[in-house]
Short mmCIF file of C-alpha atoms in Angstrom, two decimals:
data_model
loop_
_atom_site.label_atom_id
_atom_site.label_comp_id
_atom_site.label_asym_id
_atom_site.label_seq_id
_atom_site.Cartn_x
_atom_site.Cartn_y
_atom_site.Cartn_z
CA MET C 152 88.33 85.81 120.74
CA ILE C 153 88.11 89.77 120.64
CA ASP C 154 84.67 91.40 119.80
CA THR C 155 85.65 94.78 118.22
CA ASP C 156 82.13 96.14 118.31
CA VAL C 157 80.42 96.15 121.78
CA HIS C 158 78.04 99.07 122.73
CA VAL C 159 77.68 100.08 126.19
CA GLU C 160 75.62 102.94 127.76
CA PRO C 161 75.27 105.05 131.00
CA ARG C 162 72.05 103.64 132.86
CA SER C 163 70.27 106.96 131.82
CA PHE C 164 71.41 110.35 130.50
CA ASP C 165 71.29 111.72 133.93
CA GLU C 166 74.49 109.70 134.73
CA LEU C 167 76.33 111.20 132.10
CA ILE C 168 75.38 114.83 133.15
CA GLY C 169 77.73 114.75 136.14
CA TYR C 170 80.56 114.18 133.83
CA MET C 171 79.95 117.08 131.59
CA ASP C 172 81.81 120.56 131.87
CA VAL C 173 80.05 123.64 132.79
CA PRO C 174 78.29 125.43 131.18
CA TRP C 175 77.23 122.26 129.15
CA ARG C 176 76.15 120.67 132.53
CA ASP C 177 73.82 123.29 133.50
CA ARG C 178 72.12 123.39 129.96
CA ALA C 179 71.71 119.73 130.12
CA ILE C 180 70.06 119.92 133.72
CA LYS C 181 67.55 122.37 132.53
CA ALA C 182 66.70 120.55 129.40
CA ARG C 183 66.46 117.22 131.16
CA VAL C 184 66.72 115.33 127.84
CA PRO C 185 69.44 113.82 125.75
CA PHE C 186 70.82 116.09 123.00
CA ARG C 187 69.46 113.97 120.28
CA ARG C 188 67.22 114.44 116.89
CA ALA C 189 64.69 112.00 115.56
CA GLY C 190 65.44 110.18 112.37
CA PHE C 191 65.85 106.74 110.62
CA THR C 192 65.07 103.85 112.95
CA THR C 193 63.50 100.44 112.94
CA PHE C 194 59.72 99.90 113.72
CA ASP C 195 60.85 97.05 115.93
CA VAL C 196 63.20 97.16 119.21
CA ALA C 197 66.78 97.99 118.70
CA GLY C 198 68.10 95.41 121.01
CA ARG C 199 68.36 91.80 121.93
CA MET C 200 65.37 91.09 124.00
CA ASP C 201 67.40 89.44 126.66
CA ALA C 202 69.85 92.35 126.86
CA TYR C 203 67.41 94.65 128.33
CA PRO C 204 67.98 95.14 132.10
CA GLU C 205 65.24 95.57 134.56
CA THR C 206 66.37 99.04 135.09
CA GLY C 207 68.36 101.59 133.05
CA ASP C 208 69.16 101.62 129.19
CA LEU C 209 70.20 98.89 126.89
CA GLY C 210 73.93 97.94 127.52
CA SER C 211 74.05 99.63 130.76
CA ASP C 212 74.12 96.63 133.25
CA PRO C 213 77.53 95.35 133.81
CA GLU C 214 76.43 92.04 135.21
CA LEU C 215 74.07 91.36 132.17
CA VAL C 216 76.90 92.45 129.72
CA GLU C 217 79.63 90.17 131.20
CA LYS C 218 77.25 87.32 131.45
CA HIS C 219 76.52 87.49 127.78
CA LEU C 220 79.98 88.25 126.57
CA PHE C 221 82.14 86.22 128.73
CA LEU C 222 79.92 83.39 130.10
CA ASP C 223 77.43 82.69 127.29
CA ASP C 224 80.06 83.61 124.57
CA PRO C 225 83.85 82.94 124.90
CA ILE C 226 84.83 86.52 124.33
CA ASP C 227 88.40 87.39 125.80
CA TYR C 228 88.36 91.12 125.07
CA ALA C 229 85.46 93.45 124.25
CA ILE C 230 86.27 96.70 122.44
CA LEU C 231 83.70 99.24 123.89
CA LEU C 232 82.02 101.89 121.65
CA PRO C 233 80.01 103.90 124.00
CA TRP C 234 76.84 106.16 123.83
CA SER C 235 78.40 109.29 122.21
CA LEU C 236 78.61 107.64 118.71
CA ARG C 237 74.95 107.82 118.50
CA GLY C 238 74.20 110.99 120.24
CA PHE C 239 75.96 113.67 118.24
CA THR C 240 74.12 116.87 117.28
CA VAL C 241 74.53 119.60 114.86
CA ASP C 242 76.85 121.83 117.35
CA PRO C 243 80.27 120.70 117.32
CA ALA C 244 81.24 122.51 120.40
CA LEU C 245 78.36 120.48 122.09
CA ASP C 246 79.56 117.39 120.51
CA THR C 247 82.96 117.77 121.99
CA ALA C 248 81.35 118.41 125.41
CA LEU C 249 79.42 115.10 125.16
CA ALA C 250 82.31 113.18 123.88
CA GLY C 251 84.58 114.51 126.95
CA ALA C 252 81.77 113.48 129.14
CA VAL C 253 81.56 110.11 127.74
CA ASN C 254 85.42 109.56 127.88
CA ARG C 255 85.58 110.49 131.51
CA TRP C 256 82.30 108.26 132.31
CA LEU C 257 84.00 105.35 130.33
CA ALA C 258 87.19 105.74 132.31
CA GLU C 259 85.48 105.67 135.62
CA THR C 260 83.13 102.87 134.93
CA TRP C 261 83.84 100.23 132.38
CA LEU C 262 87.46 100.79 132.42
CA SER C 263 87.86 100.71 136.08
CA LYS C 264 85.29 99.63 138.55
CA TYR C 265 83.46 97.42 136.15
CA ASN C 266 86.63 96.12 134.47
CA THR C 267 87.91 93.91 137.42
CA GLU C 268 89.26 91.14 135.02
CA ASN C 269 90.77 93.70 132.50
CA ARG C 270 88.69 92.33 129.70
CA TYR C 271 87.14 95.79 128.32
CA VAL C 272 89.11 97.94 126.13
CA GLY C 273 87.96 101.64 125.53
CA SER C 274 87.57 103.99 122.61
CA ILE C 275 88.46 107.71 122.87
CA SER C 276 85.18 109.41 121.54
CA VAL C 277 85.83 112.70 119.51
CA SER C 278 83.76 115.10 117.53
CA VAL C 279 85.36 115.34 114.01
CA GLU C 280 83.61 118.64 113.33
CA ASP C 281 85.72 120.24 116.07
CA PRO C 282 89.22 119.27 115.32
CA VAL C 283 90.62 121.36 118.01
CA GLY C 284 88.51 119.76 120.65
CA ALA C 285 89.09 116.23 119.00
CA VAL C 286 92.83 116.62 119.34
CA ARG C 287 92.45 117.92 122.95
CA GLU C 288 90.55 114.72 123.79
CA ILE C 289 93.07 112.34 122.06
CA GLU C 290 95.88 114.21 124.05
CA GLU C 291 94.04 113.68 127.33
CA TRP C 292 93.38 110.13 127.03
CA ALA C 293 95.98 108.67 124.88
CA GLY C 294 98.18 107.62 127.89
CA HIS C 295 95.41 105.89 129.49
CA PRO C 296 96.29 102.07 129.33
CA GLY C 297 92.46 101.34 128.81
CA PHE C 298 91.89 103.44 125.70
CA ARG C 299 93.32 101.67 122.57
CA GLN C 300 91.49 103.55 119.65
CA VAL C 301 89.90 106.76 118.52
CA ALA C 302 86.41 106.30 117.79
CA ILE C 303 84.05 108.38 115.39
CA SER C 304 80.75 107.83 113.57
CA HIS C 305 80.72 107.69 109.77
CA TYR C 306 78.78 111.00 109.20
CA GLY C 307 80.36 114.31 108.36
CA PRO C 308 79.45 117.15 106.01
CA ARG C 309 82.54 116.41 103.91
CA PRO C 310 84.83 113.29 103.19
CA PHE C 311 87.23 112.70 106.18
CA GLY C 312 90.44 113.07 103.92
CA HIS C 313 89.64 117.02 103.61
CA PRO C 314 92.46 118.96 105.14
CA MET C 315 90.41 120.44 107.99
CA TYR C 316 90.50 116.87 109.71
CA ASP C 317 94.29 116.24 109.27
CA GLN C 318 95.22 117.44 112.77
CA ILE C 319 92.88 114.70 114.04
CA TRP C 320 94.72 111.92 112.09
CA GLU C 321 98.11 113.44 113.01
CA ALA C 322 97.32 113.16 116.88
CA ALA C 323 96.12 109.65 116.46
CA ALA C 324 99.08 108.56 114.37
CA ARG C 325 101.63 110.28 116.59
CA HIS C 326 100.15 108.37 119.67
CA ARG C 327 99.84 105.03 117.68
CA LEU C 328 96.07 104.90 118.00
CA PRO C 329 94.09 103.36 115.20
CA VAL C 330 90.80 105.09 114.22
CA SER C 331 87.45 103.30 114.27
CA ILE C 332 84.68 104.64 112.06
CA HIS C 333 81.22 103.20 113.05
CA PHE C 334 78.10 103.24 110.97
CA LYS C 335 75.61 105.59 112.83
CA GLY C 336 72.52 103.56 112.62
CA GLY C 337 69.89 105.85 114.41
CA ALA C 338 70.50 108.63 111.81
CA THR C 339 68.97 111.88 111.15
CA GLN C 340 67.36 112.94 107.85
CA PRO C 341 70.18 114.70 106.55
CA LEU C 342 72.51 111.90 107.01
CA GLY C 343 70.32 109.98 104.50
CA TRP C 344 71.27 111.93 101.44
CA THR C 345 72.78 110.05 98.75
CA SER C 346 74.45 111.58 95.26
CA THR C 347 70.88 111.43 93.83
CA GLY C 348 68.97 112.74 97.00
CA PRO C 349 67.51 111.44 100.26
CA LEU C 350 66.46 108.15 101.09
CA GLN C 351 62.76 107.37 102.27
CA PHE C 352 63.06 104.19 104.37
CA PHE C 353 65.12 102.60 107.12
CA VAL C 354 66.12 99.43 105.02
CA GLU C 355 67.33 101.58 102.24
CA TYR C 356 69.53 103.73 104.73
CA HIS C 357 70.68 100.44 106.42
CA SER C 358 71.66 98.62 103.38
CA LEU C 359 73.23 101.70 101.40
CA ILE C 360 74.66 104.25 103.32
CA ALA C 361 77.41 102.55 105.17
CA PRO C 362 79.22 100.97 102.21
CA MET C 363 78.83 104.30 100.23
CA ALA C 364 80.24 106.42 102.93
CA TYR C 365 83.01 104.28 103.84
CA ALA C 366 83.96 104.07 100.13
CA THR C 367 83.75 107.94 99.94
CA HIS C 368 86.04 108.42 103.04
CA MET C 369 88.39 105.64 101.71
CA ALA C 370 89.00 107.40 98.47
CA SER C 371 89.27 110.64 100.23
CA PHE C 372 91.99 109.49 102.73
CA ILE C 373 93.75 108.00 99.70
CA CYS C 374 93.67 110.80 97.24
CA ASN C 375 94.02 113.62 100.03
CA GLY C 376 97.44 112.13 100.90
CA VAL C 377 96.33 111.47 104.50
CA LEU C 378 98.07 107.92 104.40
CA ASP C 379 101.41 109.27 103.09
CA ARG C 380 101.60 111.84 105.63
CA HIS C 381 100.77 109.55 108.37
CA PRO C 382 102.12 106.22 107.13
CA GLY C 383 101.45 104.37 110.51
CA LEU C 384 97.66 105.45 110.59
CA GLN C 385 95.22 102.64 110.42
CA PHE C 386 91.36 102.80 110.09
CA LEU C 387 88.76 100.22 110.99
CA PHE C 388 85.19 100.34 109.26
CA LEU C 389 82.68 98.94 111.68
CA GLU C 390 79.23 97.59 110.79
CA GLY C 391 79.46 98.47 107.04
CA GLY C 392 80.04 95.35 105.36
CA PHE C 393 83.53 94.06 103.89
CA LEU C 394 83.16 92.76 100.30
CA TRP C 395 82.32 95.92 98.81
CA TYR C 396 85.70 97.37 98.99
CA ARG C 397 87.43 95.02 96.35
CA PRO C 398 85.45 95.90 93.25
CA PHE C 399 85.62 99.62 94.41
CA VAL C 400 89.31 99.63 94.86
CA ASP C 401 89.78 97.60 91.54
CA ARG C 402 87.77 100.15 89.53
CA MET C 403 89.77 102.95 91.19
CA GLY C 404 92.94 101.17 90.48
CA ARG C 405 92.18 100.85 86.65
CA HIS C 406 91.98 104.60 86.29
CA TRP C 407 94.91 105.42 88.63
CA GLN C 408 97.82 105.76 86.19
CA LYS C 409 96.09 108.57 84.34
CA THR C 410 93.87 110.08 86.89
CA ALA C 411 96.21 110.12 89.89
CA LYS C 412 98.62 112.50 88.30
CA GLU C 413 96.97 115.50 89.80
CA PHE C 414 98.18 114.68 93.29
CA PRO C 415 101.29 112.94 94.81
CA THR C 416 100.55 109.23 95.74
CA ARG C 417 103.22 106.58 96.41
CA LYS C 418 101.13 103.38 96.21
CA THR C 419 98.33 101.74 94.35
CA PRO C 420 94.87 101.87 95.82
CA LEU C 421 94.78 98.34 96.72
CA GLN C 422 98.08 98.68 98.44
CA TYR C 423 96.79 101.64 100.50
CA VAL C 424 93.85 99.31 101.55
CA LEU C 425 96.15 96.55 102.46
CA ASP C 426 98.26 98.78 104.45
CA HIS C 427 95.91 101.15 106.05
CA PHE C 428 92.17 99.68 106.31
CA ARG C 429 90.54 97.04 108.20
CA PHE C 430 86.99 95.83 108.44
CA ALA C 431 84.64 94.18 110.86
CA THR C 432 82.45 91.03 110.24
CA GLN C 433 79.04 92.30 111.53
CA PRO C 434 76.85 92.39 109.23
CA VAL C 435 78.82 89.69 107.58
CA GLU C 436 78.14 88.97 103.95
CA GLU C 437 76.41 85.76 103.14
CA ALA C 438 75.45 83.47 100.35
CA ALA C 439 73.56 80.21 99.64
CA ASP C 440 76.81 78.51 98.56
CA PRO C 441 79.45 78.34 101.36
CA LEU C 442 82.31 77.59 98.92
CA GLN C 443 81.31 80.60 96.84
CA ILE C 444 81.48 83.11 99.93
CA ALA C 445 84.63 81.62 101.24
CA THR C 446 86.15 82.28 97.77
CA LEU C 447 85.08 85.80 97.70
CA PHE C 448 86.67 86.23 101.21
CA GLU C 449 89.73 84.82 100.15
CA GLU C 450 90.07 87.18 97.17
CA ALA C 451 89.22 90.25 99.59
CA ASN C 452 92.06 89.30 101.83
CA ALA C 453 89.69 88.34 104.61
CA GLY C 454 92.68 86.77 106.60
CA ASP C 455 94.48 89.83 106.72
CA LEU C 456 91.91 92.64 106.76
CA LEU C 457 89.02 91.31 108.78
CA MET C 458 88.01 91.23 112.49
CA PHE C 459 85.36 89.63 114.47
CA SER C 460 82.53 92.00 115.63
CA SER C 461 79.18 91.12 117.31
CA ASP C 462 77.31 94.52 117.35
CA TYR C 463 76.21 93.55 120.81
CA PRO C 464 73.55 94.18 122.31
CA HIS C 465 71.62 95.36 119.14
CA TYR C 466 68.94 93.08 117.48
CA ASP C 467 70.99 92.09 114.60
CA TYR C 468 73.83 90.74 116.96
CA ASP C 469 76.12 87.96 115.46
CA PRO C 470 77.19 85.27 117.91
CA PRO C 471 80.73 84.17 117.45
CA SER C 472 79.66 80.70 116.38
CA LYS C 473 77.77 82.06 113.60
CA ALA C 474 79.80 84.97 112.35
CA LEU C 475 81.81 83.32 109.62
CA PRO C 476 81.12 81.20 106.52
CA ARG C 477 81.79 77.56 107.50
CA ALA C 478 83.99 76.75 104.39
CA LEU C 479 86.70 79.39 105.52
CA ASP C 480 89.98 77.97 106.24
CA VAL C 481 90.59 77.26 109.92
CA GLN C 482 93.60 79.46 110.05
CA VAL C 483 91.99 82.40 108.55
CA LYS C 484 89.24 82.07 111.01
CA LYS C 485 91.51 82.41 113.71
CA LYS C 486 93.04 85.58 112.41
CA ILE C 487 89.75 86.90 112.02
CA MET C 488 88.43 85.91 115.51
CA ALA C 489 91.52 86.90 117.41
CA GLY C 490 94.93 87.44 115.45
CA ASN C 491 94.06 90.33 113.59
CA ALA C 492 92.61 92.30 116.40
CA LEU C 493 95.46 91.41 118.70
CA GLU C 494 97.76 93.16 116.50
CA PHE C 495 95.42 96.13 115.43
CA PHE C 496 94.83 97.13 119.19
CA ASP C 497 98.20 95.99 120.56
CA LEU C 498 96.61 93.76 122.97
CA PRO C 499 98.44 91.02 125.00
CA LYS C 500 98.52 87.57 123.39
CA THR C 501 97.75 85.95 126.68
CA ARG C 502 95.67 86.75 129.67
CA PRO C 503 95.38 85.24 133.15
CA GLY C 504 92.73 82.87 133.75
CA ASP C 505 89.62 84.75 135.74
CA ARG C 506 86.29 84.04 137.28
CA PHE C 507 84.56 83.99 133.99
CA ASP C 508 86.74 81.16 132.65
CA ARG C 509 85.99 79.19 135.97
CA LYS C 510 82.28 79.76 135.73
CA GLY C 511 82.15 79.00 131.88
CA GLY C 512 84.08 75.66 132.53
CA ARG C 513 87.11 76.89 130.41
#
């Protein structure tokens, strides 16, 4: 069982400062506060109530995290998406400094001294608005056995198929690293803009922005030839739903024969999706009729495109036992819970038994 969306944090921002390069470290020490801006958020707490440690930030205590993931739930591998995905600013250079600090911190903590059983898998954080810096981070960490993907947030001032980003995708493809795009939940006001203007409430933002943003990026990747230039490149859309893609791609496909003449493409939109895009379950689509939702999952190729994610340790966490519709085929469930992620992240198909197996009675 593989969880593709687990968030871990430094115990505090002070822990991260030591991993920052000069002059950013000096600026952080003087500021004594994280580089963040206020924006959309819930009125309630952001995390599972039982996931808050006695000291430190949510998701920062390795003993608590491993208890929840490996003892309470039977997770075999946890794909880590750390602090930097929510901490980006309006300064691309500062974003790269933060991403670099997070990568060094993750390598020294959750991928080494906290990773005695080798169940944690890391993500290389990069700033898409600093392509040169992003490539530098990919080159530095691509050979590290603990890092298995590049990770970015969904937000940018332009769709990600734009030519300015291509060197990032080239570096990821060259190192055979997939790219995960994570919905940035604690968003700032500029991120709440839609094609008709800004949103007002968190529930609007949380319901609308991720599917709209992901559809935009998907179309941009296809139409700008990113997937033709880098045929081995794959993307994973996290925390943005799943079933939305099929009607969107079908609509795109109906116009494809005439409208796609202005750029060279080699496949239909649906074939690009089947070859290059994957999705995560949380927040999984649901329906009152389990057979109806199982049919929709089948029509959307869930058995090949979908992977389990819990969004641990957030308030809308999905436990493995409740992540999928009950009426799904057993073999499809196995692929979603493990098989697809094993292939996507190139993970071992077996692992040695360890102390968590013994404590959990497995």
